[in-house]
Tab-separated table of C-alpha atoms and ligand atoms in Angstrom:
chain	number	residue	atom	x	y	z
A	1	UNK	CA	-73.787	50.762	-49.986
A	2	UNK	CA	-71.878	51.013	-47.026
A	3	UNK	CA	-70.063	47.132	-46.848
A	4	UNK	CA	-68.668	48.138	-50.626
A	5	UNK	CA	-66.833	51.341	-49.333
A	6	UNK	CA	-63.298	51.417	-49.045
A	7	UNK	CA	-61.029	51.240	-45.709
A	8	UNK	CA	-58.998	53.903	-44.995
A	9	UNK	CA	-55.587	53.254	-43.360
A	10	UNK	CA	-52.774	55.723	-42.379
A	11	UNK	CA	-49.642	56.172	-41.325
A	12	UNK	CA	-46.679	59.299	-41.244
A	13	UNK	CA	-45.127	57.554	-44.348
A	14	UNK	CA	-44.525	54.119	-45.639
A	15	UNK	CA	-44.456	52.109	-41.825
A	16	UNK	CA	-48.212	51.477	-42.351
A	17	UNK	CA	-48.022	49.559	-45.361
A	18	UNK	CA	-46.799	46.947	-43.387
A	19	UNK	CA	-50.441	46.737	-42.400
A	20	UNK	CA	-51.629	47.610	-45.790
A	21	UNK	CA	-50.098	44.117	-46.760
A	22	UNK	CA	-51.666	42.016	-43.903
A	23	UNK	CA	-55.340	43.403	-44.673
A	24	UNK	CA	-54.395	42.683	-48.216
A	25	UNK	CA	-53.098	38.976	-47.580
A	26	UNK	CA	-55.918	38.621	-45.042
A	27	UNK	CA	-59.173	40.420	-45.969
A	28	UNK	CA	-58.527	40.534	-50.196
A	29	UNK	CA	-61.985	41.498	-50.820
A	30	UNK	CA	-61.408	45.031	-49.386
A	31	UNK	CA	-60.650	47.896	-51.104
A	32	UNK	CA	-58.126	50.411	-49.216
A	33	UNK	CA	-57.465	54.080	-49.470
A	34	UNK	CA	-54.266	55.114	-48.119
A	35	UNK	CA	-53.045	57.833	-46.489
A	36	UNK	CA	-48.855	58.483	-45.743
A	37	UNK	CA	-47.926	62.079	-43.987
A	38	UNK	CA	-44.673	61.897	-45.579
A	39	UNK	CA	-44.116	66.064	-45.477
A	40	UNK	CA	-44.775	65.809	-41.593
A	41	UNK	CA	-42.896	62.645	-40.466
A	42	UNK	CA	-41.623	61.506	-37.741
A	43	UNK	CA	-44.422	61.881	-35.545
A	44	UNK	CA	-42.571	60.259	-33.108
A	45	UNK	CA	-40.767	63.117	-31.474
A	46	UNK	CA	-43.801	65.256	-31.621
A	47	UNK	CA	-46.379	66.567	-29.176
A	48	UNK	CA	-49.488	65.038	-28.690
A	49	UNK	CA	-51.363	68.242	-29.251
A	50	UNK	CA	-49.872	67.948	-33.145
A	51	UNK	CA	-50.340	64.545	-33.236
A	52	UNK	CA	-54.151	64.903	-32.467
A	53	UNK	CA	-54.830	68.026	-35.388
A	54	UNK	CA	-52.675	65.568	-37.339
A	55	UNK	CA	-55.015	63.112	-36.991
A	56	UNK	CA	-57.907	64.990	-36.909
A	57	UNK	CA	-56.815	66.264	-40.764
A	58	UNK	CA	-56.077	63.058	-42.107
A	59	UNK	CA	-59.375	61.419	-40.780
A	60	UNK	CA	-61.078	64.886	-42.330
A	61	UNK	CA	-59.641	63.679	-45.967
A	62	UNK	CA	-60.327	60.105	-45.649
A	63	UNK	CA	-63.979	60.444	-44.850
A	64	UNK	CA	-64.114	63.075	-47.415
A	65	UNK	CA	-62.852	59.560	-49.660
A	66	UNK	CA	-66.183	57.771	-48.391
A	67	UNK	CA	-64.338	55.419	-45.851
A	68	UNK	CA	-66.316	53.322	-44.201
A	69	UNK	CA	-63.799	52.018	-41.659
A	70	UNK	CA	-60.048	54.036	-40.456
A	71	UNK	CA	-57.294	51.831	-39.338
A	72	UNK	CA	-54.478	53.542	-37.661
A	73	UNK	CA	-51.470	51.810	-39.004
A	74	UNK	CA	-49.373	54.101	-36.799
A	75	UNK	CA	-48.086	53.143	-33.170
A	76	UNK	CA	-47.596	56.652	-32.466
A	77	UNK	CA	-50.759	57.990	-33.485
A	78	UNK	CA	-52.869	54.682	-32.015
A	79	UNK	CA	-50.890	55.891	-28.703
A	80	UNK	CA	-51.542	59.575	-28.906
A	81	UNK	CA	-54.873	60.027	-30.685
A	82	UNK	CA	-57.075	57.128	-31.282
A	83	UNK	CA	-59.332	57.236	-28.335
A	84	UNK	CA	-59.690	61.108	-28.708
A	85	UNK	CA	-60.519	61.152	-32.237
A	86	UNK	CA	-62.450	58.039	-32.332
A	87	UNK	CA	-65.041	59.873	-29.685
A	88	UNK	CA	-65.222	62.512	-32.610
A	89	UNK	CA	-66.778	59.724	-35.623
A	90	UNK	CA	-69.054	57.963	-36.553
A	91	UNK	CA	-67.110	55.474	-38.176
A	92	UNK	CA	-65.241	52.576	-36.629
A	93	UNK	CA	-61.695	53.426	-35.678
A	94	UNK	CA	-59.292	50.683	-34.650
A	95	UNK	CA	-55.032	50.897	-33.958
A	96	UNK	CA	-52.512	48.832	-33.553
A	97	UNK	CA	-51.345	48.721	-30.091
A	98	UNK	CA	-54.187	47.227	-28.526
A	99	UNK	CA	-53.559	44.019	-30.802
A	100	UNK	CA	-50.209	44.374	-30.376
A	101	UNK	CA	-50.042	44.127	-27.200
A	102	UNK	CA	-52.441	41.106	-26.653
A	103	UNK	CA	-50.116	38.941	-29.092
A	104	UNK	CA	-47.055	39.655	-26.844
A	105	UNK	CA	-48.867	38.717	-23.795
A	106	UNK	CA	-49.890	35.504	-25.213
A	107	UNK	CA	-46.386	34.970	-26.411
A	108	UNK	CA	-44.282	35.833	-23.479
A	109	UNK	CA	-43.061	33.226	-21.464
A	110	UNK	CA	-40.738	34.714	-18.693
A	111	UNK	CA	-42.442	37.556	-18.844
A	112	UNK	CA	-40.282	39.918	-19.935
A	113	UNK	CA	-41.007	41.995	-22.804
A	114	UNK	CA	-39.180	44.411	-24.695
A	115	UNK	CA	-41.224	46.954	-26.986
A	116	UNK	CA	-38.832	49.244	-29.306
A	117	UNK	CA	-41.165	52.277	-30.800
A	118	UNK	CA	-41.016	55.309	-30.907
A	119	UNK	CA	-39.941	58.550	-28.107
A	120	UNK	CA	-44.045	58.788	-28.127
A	121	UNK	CA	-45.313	55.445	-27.948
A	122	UNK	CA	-43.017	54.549	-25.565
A	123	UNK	CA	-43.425	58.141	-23.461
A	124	UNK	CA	-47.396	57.286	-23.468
A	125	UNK	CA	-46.821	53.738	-21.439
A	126	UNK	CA	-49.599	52.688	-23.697
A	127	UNK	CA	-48.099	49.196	-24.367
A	128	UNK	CA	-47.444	48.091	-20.689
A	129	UNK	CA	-50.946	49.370	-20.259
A	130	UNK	CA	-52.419	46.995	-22.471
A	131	UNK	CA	-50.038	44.121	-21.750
A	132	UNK	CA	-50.489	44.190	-17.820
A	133	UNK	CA	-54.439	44.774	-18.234
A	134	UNK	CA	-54.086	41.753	-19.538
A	135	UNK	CA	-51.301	40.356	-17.751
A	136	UNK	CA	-50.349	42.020	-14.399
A	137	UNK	CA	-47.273	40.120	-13.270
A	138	UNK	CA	-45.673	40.499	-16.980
A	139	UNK	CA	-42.538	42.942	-16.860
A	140	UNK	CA	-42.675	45.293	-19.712
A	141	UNK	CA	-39.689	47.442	-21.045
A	142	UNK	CA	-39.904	50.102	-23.501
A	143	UNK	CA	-36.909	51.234	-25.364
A	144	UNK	CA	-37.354	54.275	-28.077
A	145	UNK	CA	-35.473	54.321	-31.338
A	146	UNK	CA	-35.804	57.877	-33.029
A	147	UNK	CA	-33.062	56.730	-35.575
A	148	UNK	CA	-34.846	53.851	-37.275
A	149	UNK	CA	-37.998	55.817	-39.020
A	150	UNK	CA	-35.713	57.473	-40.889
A	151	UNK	CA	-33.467	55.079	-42.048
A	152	UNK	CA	-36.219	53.060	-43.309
A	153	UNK	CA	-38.179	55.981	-44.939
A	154	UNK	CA	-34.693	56.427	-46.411
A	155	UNK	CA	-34.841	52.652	-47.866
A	156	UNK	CA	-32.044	51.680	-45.813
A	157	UNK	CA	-33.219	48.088	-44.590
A	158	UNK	CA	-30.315	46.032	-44.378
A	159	UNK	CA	-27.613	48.817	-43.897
A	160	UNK	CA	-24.659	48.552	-41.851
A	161	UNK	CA	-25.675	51.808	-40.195
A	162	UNK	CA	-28.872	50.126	-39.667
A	163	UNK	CA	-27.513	47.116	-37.897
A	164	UNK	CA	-25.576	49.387	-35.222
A	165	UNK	CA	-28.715	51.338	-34.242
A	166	UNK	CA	-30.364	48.498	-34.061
A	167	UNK	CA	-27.490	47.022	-31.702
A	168	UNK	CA	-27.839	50.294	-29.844
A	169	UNK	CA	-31.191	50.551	-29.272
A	170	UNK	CA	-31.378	46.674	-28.154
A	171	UNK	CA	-28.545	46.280	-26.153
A	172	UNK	CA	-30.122	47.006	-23.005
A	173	UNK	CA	-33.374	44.534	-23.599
A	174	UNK	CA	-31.090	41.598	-24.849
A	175	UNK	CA	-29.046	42.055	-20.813
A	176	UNK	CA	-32.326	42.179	-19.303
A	177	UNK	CA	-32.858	38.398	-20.542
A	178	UNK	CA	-36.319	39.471	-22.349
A	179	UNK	CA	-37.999	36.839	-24.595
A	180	UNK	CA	-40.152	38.747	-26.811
A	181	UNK	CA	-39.995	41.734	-28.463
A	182	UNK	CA	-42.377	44.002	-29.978
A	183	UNK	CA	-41.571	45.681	-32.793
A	184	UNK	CA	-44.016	48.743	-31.844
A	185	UNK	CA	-43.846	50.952	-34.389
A	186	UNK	CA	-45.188	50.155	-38.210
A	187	UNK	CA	-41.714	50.546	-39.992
A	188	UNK	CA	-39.801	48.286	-38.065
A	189	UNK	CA	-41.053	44.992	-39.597
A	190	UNK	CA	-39.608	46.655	-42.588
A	191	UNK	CA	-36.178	45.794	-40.562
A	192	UNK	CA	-37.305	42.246	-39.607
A	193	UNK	CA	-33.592	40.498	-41.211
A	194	UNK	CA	-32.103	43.374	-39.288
A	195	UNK	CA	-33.372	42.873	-36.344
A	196	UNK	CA	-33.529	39.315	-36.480
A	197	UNK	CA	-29.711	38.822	-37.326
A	198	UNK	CA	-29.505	41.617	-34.570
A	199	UNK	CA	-31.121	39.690	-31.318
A	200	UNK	CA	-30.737	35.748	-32.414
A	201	UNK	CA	-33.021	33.455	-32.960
A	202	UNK	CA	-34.262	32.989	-29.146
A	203	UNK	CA	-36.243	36.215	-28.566
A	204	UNK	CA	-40.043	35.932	-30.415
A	205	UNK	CA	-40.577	39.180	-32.894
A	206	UNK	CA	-43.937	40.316	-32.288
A	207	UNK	CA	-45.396	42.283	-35.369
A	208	UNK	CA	-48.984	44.015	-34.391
A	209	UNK	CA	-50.270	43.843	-38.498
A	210	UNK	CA	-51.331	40.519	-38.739
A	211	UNK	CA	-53.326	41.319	-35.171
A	212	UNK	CA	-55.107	44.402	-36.442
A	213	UNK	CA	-55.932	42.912	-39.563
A	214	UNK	CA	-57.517	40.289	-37.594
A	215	UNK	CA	-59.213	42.417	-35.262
A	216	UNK	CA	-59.924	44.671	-38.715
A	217	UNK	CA	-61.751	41.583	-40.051
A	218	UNK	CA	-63.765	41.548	-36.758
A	219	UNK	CA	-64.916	44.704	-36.794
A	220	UNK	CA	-66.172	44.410	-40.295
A	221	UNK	CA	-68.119	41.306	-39.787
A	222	UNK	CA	-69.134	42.952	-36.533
A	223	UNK	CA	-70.867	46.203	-38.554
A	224	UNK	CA	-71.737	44.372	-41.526
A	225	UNK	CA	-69.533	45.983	-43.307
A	226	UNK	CA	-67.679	43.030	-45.247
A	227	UNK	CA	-67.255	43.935	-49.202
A	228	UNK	CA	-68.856	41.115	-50.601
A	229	UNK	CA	-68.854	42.670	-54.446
A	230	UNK	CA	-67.287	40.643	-56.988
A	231	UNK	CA	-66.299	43.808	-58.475
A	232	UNK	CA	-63.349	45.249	-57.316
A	233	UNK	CA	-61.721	49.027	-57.618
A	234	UNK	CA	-58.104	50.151	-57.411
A	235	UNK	CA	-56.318	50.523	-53.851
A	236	UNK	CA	-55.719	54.625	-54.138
A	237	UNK	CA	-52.629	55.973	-52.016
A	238	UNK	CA	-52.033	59.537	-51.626
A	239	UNK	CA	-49.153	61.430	-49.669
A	240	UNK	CA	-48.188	64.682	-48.043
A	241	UNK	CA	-45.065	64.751	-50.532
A	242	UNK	CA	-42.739	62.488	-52.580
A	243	UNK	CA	-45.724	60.557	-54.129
A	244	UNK	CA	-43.103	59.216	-56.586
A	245	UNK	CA	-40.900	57.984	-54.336
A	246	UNK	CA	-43.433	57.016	-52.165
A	247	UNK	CA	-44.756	54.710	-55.137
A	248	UNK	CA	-41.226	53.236	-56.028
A	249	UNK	CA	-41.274	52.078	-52.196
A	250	UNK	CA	-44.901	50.665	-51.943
A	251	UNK	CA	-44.615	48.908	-55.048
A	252	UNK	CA	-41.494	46.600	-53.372
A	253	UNK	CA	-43.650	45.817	-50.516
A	254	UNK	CA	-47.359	45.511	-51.656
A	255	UNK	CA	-48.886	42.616	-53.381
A	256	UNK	CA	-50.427	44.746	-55.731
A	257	UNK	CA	-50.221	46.900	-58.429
A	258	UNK	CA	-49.562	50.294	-56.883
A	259	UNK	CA	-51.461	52.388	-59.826
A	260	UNK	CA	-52.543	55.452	-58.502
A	261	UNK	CA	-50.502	58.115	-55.756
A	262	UNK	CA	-50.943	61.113	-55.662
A	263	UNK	CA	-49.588	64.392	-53.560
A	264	UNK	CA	-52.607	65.773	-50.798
A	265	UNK	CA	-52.105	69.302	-48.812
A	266	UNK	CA	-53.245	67.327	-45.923
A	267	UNK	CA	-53.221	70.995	-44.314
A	268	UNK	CA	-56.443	72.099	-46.306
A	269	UNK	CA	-58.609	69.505	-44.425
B	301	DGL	N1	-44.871	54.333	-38.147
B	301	DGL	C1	-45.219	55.125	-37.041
B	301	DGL	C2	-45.438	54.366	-35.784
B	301	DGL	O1	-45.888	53.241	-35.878
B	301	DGL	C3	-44.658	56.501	-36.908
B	301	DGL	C4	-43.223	56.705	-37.034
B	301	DGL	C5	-42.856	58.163	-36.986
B	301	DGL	O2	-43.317	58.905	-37.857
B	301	DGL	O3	-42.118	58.547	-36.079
B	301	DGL	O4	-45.222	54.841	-34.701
């Protein structure tokens, strides 16, 4: 039966979990199979001609898994591939810019919001598409961090190297007098204290998870595809490389038992 399949989420390492934990907190009934490109990250400095086989690969193994919905729990790859690759299924697909960008238009109040991400999230404009679709008079700036992916895949999270990127990187927004800012790429609510201790208390984080597992929920109920089983299997999480150190992280953020990871050759799909 298709409604007691599992969801398959992804992301180029452990930024996606960040989702993982929302559709855990808000959808418990649903098993999840998930995917982290650790051998291949950042994706954020890449082209969008890797990103796509990227995706393309990792969408390959997860319907190979029996998925019967993929969440894209990567700004970068939402940005660069969803609406390609989605064409290409015949499964539901959702990201998590479009829901990220609908809670920072409802949030704004000056109208004038900052979105740190990526160099290709923030290259694609994809956010202050959204926003001013929804919002046309709302100013949107986009500032692109390369540093922080790797300082969080590196389990630095409140690091006084990570506080003065994170000074860098916001300087410019907190001048501009913004008053809400998106953290637009799946690690960086991993750096929430940083950040928050970072810009004060006056400028409203946005994080796109609890959005996506909303619109996640939707989508579900939409298809009929809610897992109403009593019975419930093991979330499964598999990675490119370091699936032990992959598991050491996952198990500090999840709510769960993190029992199985293994190592894919996402290359063979
Ligand atoms: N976590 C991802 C994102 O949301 C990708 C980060 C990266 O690999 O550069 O954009």
């Amino acid at each position: 039966m298709a409604s007691k399949a599992p969801i398959g989420v992804f992301d180029s390492g452990v930024g996606g979990l960040t989702v993982v934990k929302e559709i855990m907190n808000q959808i418990p009934g649903e098993t999840i199979i998930y995917f982290g490109d650790t051998a291949r990250l950042p994706y954020g400095s890449k082209s969008q001609e890797t990103i796509l086989t990227y995706t393309r690969q990792i969408v390959r193994f997860l319907k190979g898994k029996g998925v019967k919905v993929i969440v894209v729990a990567c700004n970068t790859a939402s940005a660069m591939a969803l609406e390609t690759v989605k064409a290409e299924v015949d499964i539901p697909m959702l990201g998590v810019v479009k829901p990220g960008a609908k809670v920072a238009a409802d949030t704004t109040k000056n109208g004038r919001i900052g979105i740190i991400a990526t160099e290709g999230t923030i290259r694609s404009g994809i956010y202050n598409n959204y926003i001013n679709d929804i919002n046309p008079q709302v100013q949107v700036y986009g500032k692109p961090c390369p540093l922080l992916v790797p300082l969080v895949e590196e389990g630095l999270l409140e690091d006084p190297v990570t506080t003065e990127m994170v000074r860098r990187y916001t300087k410019d927004l907190l001048e501009i007098d913004i008053d809400t800012l998106v953290l637009g790429c799946t690690h960086y609510p991993l750096l929430r204290k940083t950040i928050r201790g970072v810009v004060g208390d006056g400028i409203k984080l946005v994080n796109p998870a609890y959005e996506t597992a909303r619109s996640l929920k939707e989508v579900l109920v939409g298809n009929h595809l809610e897992n109403d089983s009593a019975v419930k299997s093991n979330h499964r999480f598999y990675v490119s490389d370091g699936a032990d150190k992959f598991k050491k992280f996952a198990k500090t953020i999840l709510p769960c038992e993190v029992i199985e990871t293994k190592d894919v050759n996402i290359e063979n799909y």
